[in-house]
Amino acid sequence: MQIIEQQFEDIRNIILLHRTRALQNVNEESLLTSWQIGQIVSFRLKTNEWGSKVVTQLAEYLRAKDPSLKGYSRRNIYNMVMFYEAYSSPEFAEQVNSLTLPQIAKTAFAHNAPALIVQPETAQIGGVIVQPETAQLPNLLLMTTFTNHVEILNRCKTTQQRIFYILYSYKERLKKQELLRCIANDTFSSFMGDKKNFSTGLLATYPEATSVFKDRAFVDFLNLPQKHSEKQLHNGILDHIKQFVLELGKDFLFVDSEYPLQVGGSTFKVDLLFYHRGLQCLVALELKTGHFKPEYIGQLEFYLEALDRDVKRSNENPSIGILLCQSADHSVVEYAMSRSMSPTMVAEYHRQLIPKEIMQRSLDEFCAFSFDKKRK
């Protein structure tokens, strides 16, 4: 039965491959259209050949000539101008190639990706002679949709953030609302920490784990009171499991709640058990509503041993344990993780989103530290 299911899965993968390619071709043509329109309109606005009124007239002309054309309102034409101007500059290409991309791509996108910058050539469109630096659409931009690009451009101020969310949108196949939540939750900073909350064993067994697991999760959708029990947290997650899985990452598949492990004459229960498709392993999630304590790791390691001995299949990789707690002293976490050879990590959950000004300040400090360190 297992062999025939694998054969069925091979056929399903062929279908998904060609469906993905078809969608990518549609997306590429859409982005090229937006890029070229933005390029022409930007040039005519900057040379004062056109004014704002002419852009309005262009939108009305397109609508009158062909009512079937959608997405070419005055506002969206200006979005195309923004799209072109933001990503056509030599400064953007320089940051992508020399600093930002190697750093962000390693963290956010550990798997295979297309070449991210095309080799430029001189081009002429609509009478506009384009300089070599801006002649072609960077392939990096093909990794998500124009709708997502507009949200990224409007909500992210730094090149580092923008590149991260382009890559993350591609990796997690994010739709607009999913992307908006990731930006609001500052997923960028969640992935860009120093990863001292990862055990030595996790980093050794899964080097790509830093691009898979966040160091904090936002559970505002659970509407938890200030003081809440582990049962309230547990039940809230079960009631909103789809949103919680999205918060963790789309490769997580929910297996069971309070999964029983029989060891000797005793039964132990894993709070939440998941399976990760990308890493092909079981992921045990333990919930703690209080402050992190080092002894929690011992309990989690025990669960992982039981899972690997009695539950894990021969074709699966070693199980991973995540301790999700309300708060943690990061120095205590680092000490607890440094000698742990089991694949474990500690993450924090927050009931409410951190204010945007605090997130931005933290992001600026992180970027400044990272860039100074790289230059040295």
mmCIF file of C-alpha atoms in Angstrom, residues 23-367:
data_model
loop_
_atom_site.group_PDB
_atom_site.id
_atom_site.type_symbol
_atom_site.label_atom_id
_atom_site.label_comp_id
_atom_site.label_asym_id
_atom_site.label_seq_id
_atom_site.Cartn_x
_atom_site.Cartn_y
_atom_site.Cartn_z
ATOM 1 C CA LEU A 23 1.131 30.513 -12.282
ATOM 2 C CA GLN A 24 4.724 31.713 -12.323
ATOM 3 C CA ASN A 25 4.469 32.556 -16.022
ATOM 4 C CA VAL A 26 1.288 34.553 -15.416
ATOM 5 C CA ASN A 27 2.908 36.345 -12.494
ATOM 6 C CA GLU A 28 6.039 37.125 -14.498
ATOM 7 C CA GLU A 29 4.050 38.734 -17.324
ATOM 8 C CA SER A 30 2.002 40.725 -14.810
ATOM 9 C CA LEU A 31 5.138 42.041 -13.105
ATOM 10 C CA LEU A 32 6.816 42.867 -16.409
ATOM 11 C CA THR A 33 3.717 44.818 -17.422
ATOM 12 C CA SER A 34 3.748 46.782 -14.149
ATOM 13 C CA TRP A 35 7.502 47.369 -14.403
ATOM 14 C CA GLN A 36 7.370 48.727 -17.945
ATOM 15 C CA ILE A 37 4.335 50.938 -17.302
ATOM 16 C CA GLY A 38 5.964 52.239 -14.131
ATOM 17 C CA GLN A 39 9.165 52.879 -16.062
ATOM 18 C CA ILE A 40 7.480 54.962 -18.783
ATOM 19 C CA VAL A 41 5.196 56.938 -16.460
ATOM 20 C CA SER A 42 8.060 57.601 -14.026
ATOM 21 C CA PHE A 43 10.200 59.016 -16.813
ATOM 22 C CA ARG A 44 7.441 61.295 -18.131
ATOM 23 C CA LEU A 45 6.616 62.568 -14.647
ATOM 24 C CA LYS A 46 10.245 63.253 -13.775
ATOM 25 C CA THR A 47 10.832 65.156 -17.019
ATOM 26 C CA ASN A 48 7.635 67.161 -16.385
ATOM 27 C CA GLU A 49 6.279 65.929 -19.697
ATOM 28 C CA TRP A 50 3.304 64.603 -17.715
ATOM 29 C CA GLY A 51 1.588 65.807 -14.587
ATOM 30 C CA SER A 52 -0.772 64.146 -12.140
ATOM 31 C CA LYS A 53 -3.736 65.080 -14.314
ATOM 32 C CA VAL A 54 -2.292 63.171 -17.278
ATOM 33 C CA VAL A 55 -2.010 60.016 -15.173
ATOM 34 C CA THR A 56 -5.706 60.335 -14.364
ATOM 35 C CA GLN A 57 -6.440 60.783 -18.073
ATOM 36 C CA LEU A 58 -4.378 57.668 -18.851
ATOM 37 C CA ALA A 59 -6.432 55.589 -16.406
ATOM 38 C CA GLU A 60 -9.673 56.913 -17.921
ATOM 39 C CA TYR A 61 -8.400 56.277 -21.467
ATOM 40 C CA LEU A 62 -7.541 52.652 -20.718
ATOM 41 C CA ARG A 63 -10.902 52.081 -19.067
ATOM 42 C CA ALA A 64 -12.794 53.653 -21.978
ATOM 43 C CA LYS A 65 -10.843 51.829 -24.665
ATOM 44 C CA ASP A 66 -11.138 48.423 -23.038
ATOM 45 C CA PRO A 67 -13.408 48.027 -19.986
ATOM 46 C CA SER A 68 -12.101 44.482 -19.562
ATOM 47 C CA LEU A 69 -8.712 45.836 -18.498
ATOM 48 C CA LYS A 70 -8.582 45.641 -14.712
ATOM 49 C CA GLY A 71 -5.972 46.971 -12.328
ATOM 50 C CA TYR A 72 -5.076 50.171 -14.175
ATOM 51 C CA SER A 73 -6.698 52.804 -12.014
ATOM 52 C CA ARG A 74 -4.878 56.041 -11.271
ATOM 53 C CA ARG A 75 -3.847 54.695 -7.875
ATOM 54 C CA ASN A 76 -2.513 51.448 -9.271
ATOM 55 C CA ILE A 77 -0.560 53.215 -11.996
ATOM 56 C CA TYR A 78 1.173 55.190 -9.252
ATOM 57 C CA ASN A 79 1.812 51.865 -7.489
ATOM 58 C CA MET A 80 3.577 50.720 -10.661
ATOM 59 C CA VAL A 81 5.672 53.881 -10.610
ATOM 60 C CA MET A 82 6.579 53.211 -6.972
ATOM 61 C CA PHE A 83 7.405 49.589 -7.814
ATOM 62 C CA TYR A 84 9.737 50.616 -10.635
ATOM 63 C CA GLU A 85 11.444 53.493 -8.841
ATOM 64 C CA ALA A 86 12.048 51.538 -5.630
ATOM 65 C CA TYR A 87 13.748 48.609 -7.329
ATOM 66 C CA SER A 88 15.397 50.130 -10.410
ATOM 67 C CA SER A 89 18.065 52.159 -8.672
ATOM 68 C CA PRO A 90 21.758 51.185 -8.716
ATOM 69 C CA GLU A 91 21.692 51.517 -4.915
ATOM 70 C CA PHE A 92 19.131 48.704 -4.627
ATOM 71 C CA ALA A 93 21.126 46.396 -6.897
ATOM 72 C CA GLU A 94 24.297 47.181 -4.970
ATOM 73 C CA GLN A 95 22.711 46.346 -1.617
ATOM 74 C CA VAL A 96 21.185 43.147 -2.962
ATOM 75 C CA ASN A 97 24.476 41.913 -4.385
ATOM 76 C CA SER A 98 27.025 43.137 -1.861
ATOM 77 C CA LEU A 99 25.414 42.986 1.557
ATOM 78 C CA THR A 100 21.740 42.513 2.111
ATOM 79 C CA LEU A 101 20.934 39.473 -0.014
ATOM 80 C CA PRO A 102 23.624 37.082 1.245
ATOM 81 C CA GLN A 103 22.695 37.888 4.825
ATOM 82 C CA ILE A 104 18.907 37.805 4.469
ATOM 83 C CA ALA A 105 18.699 34.951 1.969
ATOM 84 C CA LYS A 106 20.756 32.668 4.206
ATOM 85 C CA THR A 107 18.380 33.352 7.074
ATOM 86 C CA ALA A 108 15.014 33.466 5.348
ATOM 87 C CA PHE A 109 15.418 31.228 2.327
ATOM 88 C CA ALA A 110 17.623 28.193 2.829
ATOM 89 C CA HIS A 111 16.266 26.227 -0.139
ATOM 90 C CA ASN A 112 16.873 26.560 -3.865
ATOM 91 C CA ALA A 113 15.843 29.845 -5.445
ATOM 92 C CA PRO A 114 16.114 31.318 -8.920
ATOM 93 C CA ALA A 115 18.950 33.674 -9.792
ATOM 94 C CA LEU A 116 18.064 36.891 -8.047
ATOM 95 C CA ILE A 117 19.445 39.606 -10.316
ATOM 96 C CA VAL A 118 19.427 39.440 -14.106
ATOM 97 C CA GLN A 119 22.294 40.813 -16.112
ATOM 98 C CA PRO A 120 21.205 44.250 -17.351
ATOM 99 C CA GLU A 121 21.139 45.337 -20.941
ATOM 100 C CA THR A 122 20.405 48.652 -22.594
ATOM 101 C CA ALA A 123 16.732 48.915 -23.509
ATOM 102 C CA GLN A 124 14.377 51.409 -25.126
ATOM 103 C CA ILE A 125 10.681 51.404 -24.234
ATOM 104 C CA GLY A 126 8.179 53.978 -25.438
ATOM 105 C CA GLY A 127 10.967 56.278 -26.541
ATOM 106 C CA VAL A 128 12.628 56.096 -23.125
ATOM 107 C CA ILE A 129 16.286 55.096 -23.212
ATOM 108 C CA VAL A 130 16.933 53.103 -20.074
ATOM 109 C CA GLN A 131 20.340 53.017 -18.419
ATOM 110 C CA PRO A 132 21.962 49.562 -18.077
ATOM 111 C CA GLU A 133 21.428 49.495 -14.298
ATOM 112 C CA THR A 134 17.671 49.750 -14.651
ATOM 113 C CA ALA A 135 16.984 48.021 -17.952
ATOM 114 C CA GLN A 136 15.549 44.771 -16.654
ATOM 115 C CA LEU A 137 13.294 43.563 -13.911
ATOM 116 C CA PRO A 138 15.382 41.891 -11.174
ATOM 117 C CA ASN A 139 14.495 38.207 -10.971
ATOM 118 C CA LEU A 140 14.231 38.573 -7.206
ATOM 119 C CA LEU A 141 10.956 40.447 -7.742
ATOM 120 C CA LEU A 142 9.439 37.485 -9.611
ATOM 121 C CA MET A 143 9.257 35.571 -6.342
ATOM 122 C CA THR A 144 5.966 37.142 -5.267
ATOM 123 C CA THR A 145 2.967 38.938 -6.716
ATOM 124 C CA PHE A 146 2.523 42.603 -7.557
ATOM 125 C CA THR A 147 -0.165 42.856 -4.850
ATOM 126 C CA ASN A 148 2.321 41.615 -2.272
ATOM 127 C CA HIS A 149 4.997 43.975 -3.601
ATOM 128 C CA VAL A 150 2.708 46.957 -3.081
ATOM 129 C CA GLU A 151 2.099 45.974 0.546
ATOM 130 C CA ILE A 152 5.801 45.366 1.144
ATOM 131 C CA LEU A 153 6.754 48.712 -0.378
ATOM 132 C CA ASN A 154 4.124 50.605 1.603
ATOM 133 C CA ARG A 155 4.773 48.918 4.950
ATOM 134 C CA CYS A 156 8.527 48.248 4.970
ATOM 135 C CA LYS A 157 10.972 51.129 5.046
ATOM 136 C CA THR A 158 14.317 49.391 4.664
ATOM 137 C CA THR A 159 15.738 47.374 1.805
ATOM 138 C CA GLN A 160 16.586 44.622 4.278
ATOM 139 C CA GLN A 161 12.962 44.229 5.323
ATOM 140 C CA ARG A 162 11.692 44.332 1.766
ATOM 141 C CA ILE A 163 14.058 41.649 0.539
ATOM 142 C CA PHE A 164 13.245 39.457 3.530
ATOM 143 C CA TYR A 165 9.477 39.600 2.953
ATOM 144 C CA ILE A 166 9.856 38.955 -0.777
ATOM 145 C CA LEU A 167 11.836 35.810 0.009
ATOM 146 C CA TYR A 168 9.553 34.796 2.863
ATOM 147 C CA SER A 169 6.445 35.275 0.709
ATOM 148 C CA TYR A 170 7.971 32.914 -1.841
ATOM 149 C CA LYS A 171 9.046 30.326 0.720
ATOM 150 C CA GLU A 172 5.711 30.263 2.579
ATOM 151 C CA ARG A 173 3.513 30.976 -0.489
ATOM 152 C CA LEU A 174 1.895 33.886 1.321
ATOM 153 C CA LYS A 175 -1.280 35.542 0.142
ATOM 154 C CA LYS A 176 -1.922 39.213 0.853
ATOM 155 C CA GLN A 177 -3.628 38.834 4.245
ATOM 156 C CA GLU A 178 -1.069 36.276 5.397
ATOM 157 C CA LEU A 179 1.743 38.604 4.380
ATOM 158 C CA LEU A 180 0.140 41.521 6.212
ATOM 159 C CA ARG A 181 0.005 39.493 9.397
ATOM 160 C CA CYS A 182 3.670 38.503 9.055
ATOM 161 C CA ILE A 183 4.658 42.158 8.606
ATOM 162 C CA ALA A 184 2.493 43.248 11.557
ATOM 163 C CA ASN A 185 4.066 40.498 13.691
ATOM 164 C CA ASP A 186 7.549 41.610 12.625
ATOM 165 C CA THR A 187 8.465 38.156 11.358
ATOM 166 C CA PHE A 188 11.661 39.752 10.029
ATOM 167 C CA SER A 189 13.003 40.308 13.543
ATOM 168 C CA SER A 190 11.744 36.898 14.683
ATOM 169 C CA PHE A 191 14.119 35.262 12.215
ATOM 170 C CA MET A 192 17.007 37.681 12.596
ATOM 171 C CA GLY A 193 17.902 37.005 16.246
ATOM 172 C CA ASP A 194 21.201 35.507 17.391
ATOM 173 C CA LYS A 195 19.572 32.064 17.809
ATOM 174 C CA LYS A 196 20.952 31.476 21.300
ATOM 175 C CA ASN A 197 17.579 29.897 22.027
ATOM 176 C CA PHE A 198 18.540 26.965 19.759
ATOM 177 C CA SER A 199 20.225 23.949 21.327
ATOM 178 C CA THR A 200 23.619 22.809 20.117
ATOM 179 C CA GLY A 201 21.964 19.577 19.027
ATOM 180 C CA LEU A 202 19.329 21.353 16.938
ATOM 181 C CA LEU A 203 21.883 23.442 15.057
ATOM 182 C CA ALA A 204 24.072 20.383 14.468
ATOM 183 C CA THR A 205 21.225 18.143 13.273
ATOM 184 C CA TYR A 206 19.308 20.810 11.326
ATOM 185 C CA PRO A 207 21.602 23.657 10.167
ATOM 186 C CA GLU A 208 18.635 25.054 8.209
ATOM 187 C CA ALA A 209 16.552 25.362 11.395
ATOM 188 C CA THR A 210 17.385 29.055 11.721
ATOM 189 C CA SER A 211 15.351 29.680 8.564
ATOM 190 C CA VAL A 212 12.422 27.543 9.714
ATOM 191 C CA PHE A 213 11.687 28.367 13.341
ATOM 192 C CA LYS A 214 10.778 31.721 14.839
ATOM 193 C CA ASP A 215 11.948 32.751 18.297
ATOM 194 C CA ARG A 216 8.556 34.205 19.179
ATOM 195 C CA ALA A 217 4.922 33.742 18.229
ATOM 196 C CA PHE A 218 2.078 36.241 18.427
ATOM 197 C CA VAL A 219 -1.163 34.725 19.664
ATOM 198 C CA ASP A 220 -3.329 37.837 19.803
ATOM 199 C CA PHE A 221 -6.038 35.936 17.922
ATOM 200 C CA LEU A 222 -6.551 33.753 21.034
ATOM 201 C CA ASN A 223 -7.828 36.753 23.052
ATOM 202 C CA LEU A 224 -6.176 35.420 26.203
ATOM 203 C CA PRO A 225 -6.689 37.320 29.481
ATOM 204 C CA GLN A 226 -3.680 38.807 31.271
ATOM 205 C CA LYS A 227 -3.650 35.871 33.683
ATOM 206 C CA HIS A 228 -4.374 32.592 31.940
ATOM 207 C CA SER A 229 -3.729 28.916 32.521
ATOM 208 C CA GLU A 230 -1.950 26.395 30.337
ATOM 209 C CA LYS A 231 -5.350 24.809 29.694
ATOM 210 C CA GLN A 232 -6.720 28.130 28.386
ATOM 211 C CA LEU A 233 -3.670 28.530 26.153
ATOM 212 C CA HIS A 234 -3.924 24.926 24.962
ATOM 213 C CA ASN A 235 -7.660 25.088 24.228
ATOM 214 C CA GLY A 236 -7.307 28.472 22.534
ATOM 215 C CA ILE A 237 -4.690 27.085 20.148
ATOM 216 C CA LEU A 238 -6.895 24.097 19.329
ATOM 217 C CA ASP A 239 -9.837 26.412 18.598
ATOM 218 C CA HIS A 240 -7.670 28.489 16.257
ATOM 219 C CA ILE A 241 -5.320 25.804 14.979
ATOM 220 C CA LYS A 242 -5.313 27.107 11.389
ATOM 221 C CA GLN A 243 -4.161 30.565 12.496
ATOM 222 C CA PHE A 244 -1.646 29.064 14.897
ATOM 223 C CA VAL A 245 -0.125 26.873 12.175
ATOM 224 C CA LEU A 246 0.175 29.944 9.953
ATOM 225 C CA GLU A 247 1.974 31.703 12.794
ATOM 226 C CA LEU A 248 4.421 28.779 13.054
ATOM 227 C CA GLY A 249 4.864 28.340 9.302
ATOM 228 C CA LYS A 250 2.962 26.619 6.506
ATOM 229 C CA ASP A 251 5.101 23.471 6.510
ATOM 230 C CA PHE A 252 3.727 22.468 9.920
ATOM 231 C CA LEU A 253 0.995 19.837 9.896
ATOM 232 C CA PHE A 254 -1.030 19.307 13.059
ATOM 233 C CA VAL A 255 -0.986 15.686 14.258
ATOM 234 C CA ASP A 256 -2.665 15.546 17.679
ATOM 235 C CA SER A 257 -3.312 17.215 21.015
ATOM 236 C CA GLU A 258 -2.051 15.620 24.249
ATOM 237 C CA TYR A 259 -0.380 12.877 22.241
ATOM 238 C CA PRO A 260 0.159 9.874 24.567
ATOM 239 C CA LEU A 261 3.600 8.334 25.055
ATOM 240 C CA GLN A 262 3.755 5.018 26.885
ATOM 241 C CA VAL A 263 7.087 4.523 28.694
ATOM 242 C CA GLY A 264 7.290 1.577 31.050
ATOM 243 C CA GLY A 265 4.173 1.579 33.159
ATOM 244 C CA SER A 266 3.559 5.325 32.809
ATOM 245 C CA THR A 267 1.778 7.454 30.211
ATOM 246 C CA PHE A 268 3.056 10.902 29.330
ATOM 247 C CA LYS A 269 1.358 13.420 27.052
ATOM 248 C CA VAL A 270 2.886 15.839 24.544
ATOM 249 C CA ASP A 271 0.831 19.050 24.570
ATOM 250 C CA LEU A 272 0.786 19.436 20.778
ATOM 251 C CA LEU A 273 2.374 17.215 18.159
ATOM 252 C CA PHE A 274 3.124 18.460 14.638
ATOM 253 C CA TYR A 275 4.870 17.110 11.563
ATOM 254 C CA HIS A 276 7.161 19.337 9.511
ATOM 255 C CA ARG A 277 7.026 18.542 5.799
ATOM 256 C CA GLY A 278 10.240 20.315 4.879
ATOM 257 C CA LEU A 279 12.392 18.750 7.600
ATOM 258 C CA GLN A 280 10.418 15.486 7.521
ATOM 259 C CA CYS A 281 10.272 15.083 11.259
ATOM 260 C CA LEU A 282 7.900 15.169 14.209
ATOM 261 C CA VAL A 283 7.802 18.403 16.219
ATOM 262 C CA ALA A 284 6.712 18.267 19.862
ATOM 263 C CA LEU A 285 5.388 21.545 21.243
ATOM 264 C CA GLU A 286 5.223 22.021 25.015
ATOM 265 C CA LEU A 287 3.295 24.958 26.454
ATOM 266 C CA LYS A 288 4.264 26.896 29.579
ATOM 267 C CA THR A 289 2.371 29.988 30.714
ATOM 268 C CA GLY A 290 5.045 31.120 33.142
ATOM 269 C CA HIS A 291 8.708 32.079 33.004
ATOM 270 C CA PHE A 292 11.214 29.701 31.412
ATOM 271 C CA LYS A 293 12.906 27.217 33.761
ATOM 272 C CA PRO A 294 15.908 25.079 32.725
ATOM 273 C CA GLU A 295 14.245 21.905 34.032
ATOM 274 C CA TYR A 296 11.593 22.230 31.307
ATOM 275 C CA ILE A 297 14.231 21.197 28.760
ATOM 276 C CA GLY A 298 14.750 17.866 30.528
ATOM 277 C CA GLN A 299 11.058 17.076 30.200
ATOM 278 C CA LEU A 300 11.105 17.999 26.510
ATOM 279 C CA GLU A 301 14.200 15.876 25.850
ATOM 280 C CA PHE A 302 12.477 12.916 27.488
ATOM 281 C CA TYR A 303 9.520 13.314 25.120
ATOM 282 C CA LEU A 304 11.847 13.461 22.114
ATOM 283 C CA GLU A 305 13.569 10.246 23.185
ATOM 284 C CA ALA A 306 10.200 8.488 23.462
ATOM 285 C CA LEU A 307 9.055 9.849 20.087
ATOM 286 C CA ASP A 308 12.239 8.751 18.323
ATOM 287 C CA ARG A 309 12.191 5.269 19.863
ATOM 288 C CA ASP A 310 8.512 4.441 19.586
ATOM 289 C CA VAL A 311 6.772 6.799 17.130
ATOM 290 C CA LYS A 312 9.233 8.030 14.490
ATOM 291 C CA ARG A 313 9.246 6.048 11.263
ATOM 292 C CA SER A 314 12.451 4.760 9.714
ATOM 293 C CA ASN A 315 12.277 7.254 6.826
ATOM 294 C CA GLU A 316 11.834 10.254 9.132
ATOM 295 C CA ASN A 317 14.465 12.473 10.728
ATOM 296 C CA PRO A 318 15.041 12.963 14.482
ATOM 297 C CA SER A 319 12.188 14.683 16.294
ATOM 298 C CA ILE A 320 12.415 18.327 17.333
ATOM 299 C CA GLY A 321 11.122 19.862 20.554
ATOM 300 C CA ILE A 322 9.862 23.426 20.967
ATOM 301 C CA LEU A 323 9.199 24.885 24.384
ATOM 302 C CA LEU A 324 6.734 27.759 24.008
ATOM 303 C CA CYS A 325 6.698 29.896 27.146
ATOM 304 C CA GLN A 326 5.317 33.284 28.076
ATOM 305 C CA SER A 327 8.652 34.848 28.976
ATOM 306 C CA ALA A 328 12.308 33.921 29.352
ATOM 307 C CA ASP A 329 15.601 35.285 30.630
ATOM 308 C CA HIS A 330 17.721 35.028 27.504
ATOM 309 C CA SER A 331 20.931 34.400 29.470
ATOM 310 C CA VAL A 332 19.297 31.477 31.280
ATOM 311 C CA VAL A 333 18.054 30.119 27.961
ATOM 312 C CA GLU A 334 21.533 30.353 26.438
ATOM 313 C CA TYR A 335 23.063 28.422 29.361
ATOM 314 C CA ALA A 336 20.352 25.756 29.126
ATOM 315 C CA MET A 337 20.780 25.354 25.365
ATOM 316 C CA SER A 338 24.569 25.390 25.086
ATOM 317 C CA ARG A 339 25.133 21.758 26.206
ATOM 318 C CA SER A 340 21.862 20.245 25.078
ATOM 319 C CA MET A 341 22.519 17.732 22.311
ATOM 320 C CA SER A 342 18.820 17.100 21.715
ATOM 321 C CA PRO A 343 17.186 19.103 18.878
ATOM 322 C CA THR A 344 15.307 21.607 21.065
ATOM 323 C CA MET A 345 14.581 25.317 21.137
ATOM 324 C CA VAL A 346 12.837 27.875 23.324
ATOM 325 C CA ALA A 347 10.337 30.366 21.913
ATOM 326 C CA GLU A 348 8.182 33.000 23.569
ATOM 327 C CA TYR A 349 4.565 33.810 22.855
ATOM 328 C CA HIS A 350 3.030 37.266 23.105
ATOM 329 C CA ARG A 351 -0.641 37.948 23.618
ATOM 330 C CA GLN A 352 -0.525 41.330 21.877
ATOM 331 C CA LEU A 353 1.532 42.821 19.079
ATOM 332 C CA ILE A 354 4.494 44.914 20.091
ATOM 333 C CA PRO A 355 3.893 48.608 19.245
ATOM 334 C CA LYS A 356 5.199 49.491 15.798
ATOM 335 C CA GLU A 357 7.561 52.186 17.075
ATOM 336 C CA ILE A 358 9.256 49.692 19.407
ATOM 337 C CA MET A 359 9.554 47.106 16.625
ATOM 338 C CA GLN A 360 11.078 49.693 14.293
ATOM 339 C CA ARG A 361 13.576 50.848 16.923
ATOM 340 C CA SER A 362 14.641 47.261 17.608
ATOM 341 C CA LEU A 363 14.966 46.575 13.886
ATOM 342 C CA ASP A 364 17.111 49.678 13.352
ATOM 343 C CA GLU A 365 19.374 48.698 16.240
ATOM 344 C CA PHE A 366 19.731 45.161 14.901
ATOM 345 C CA CYS A 367 20.546 46.336 11.372
#
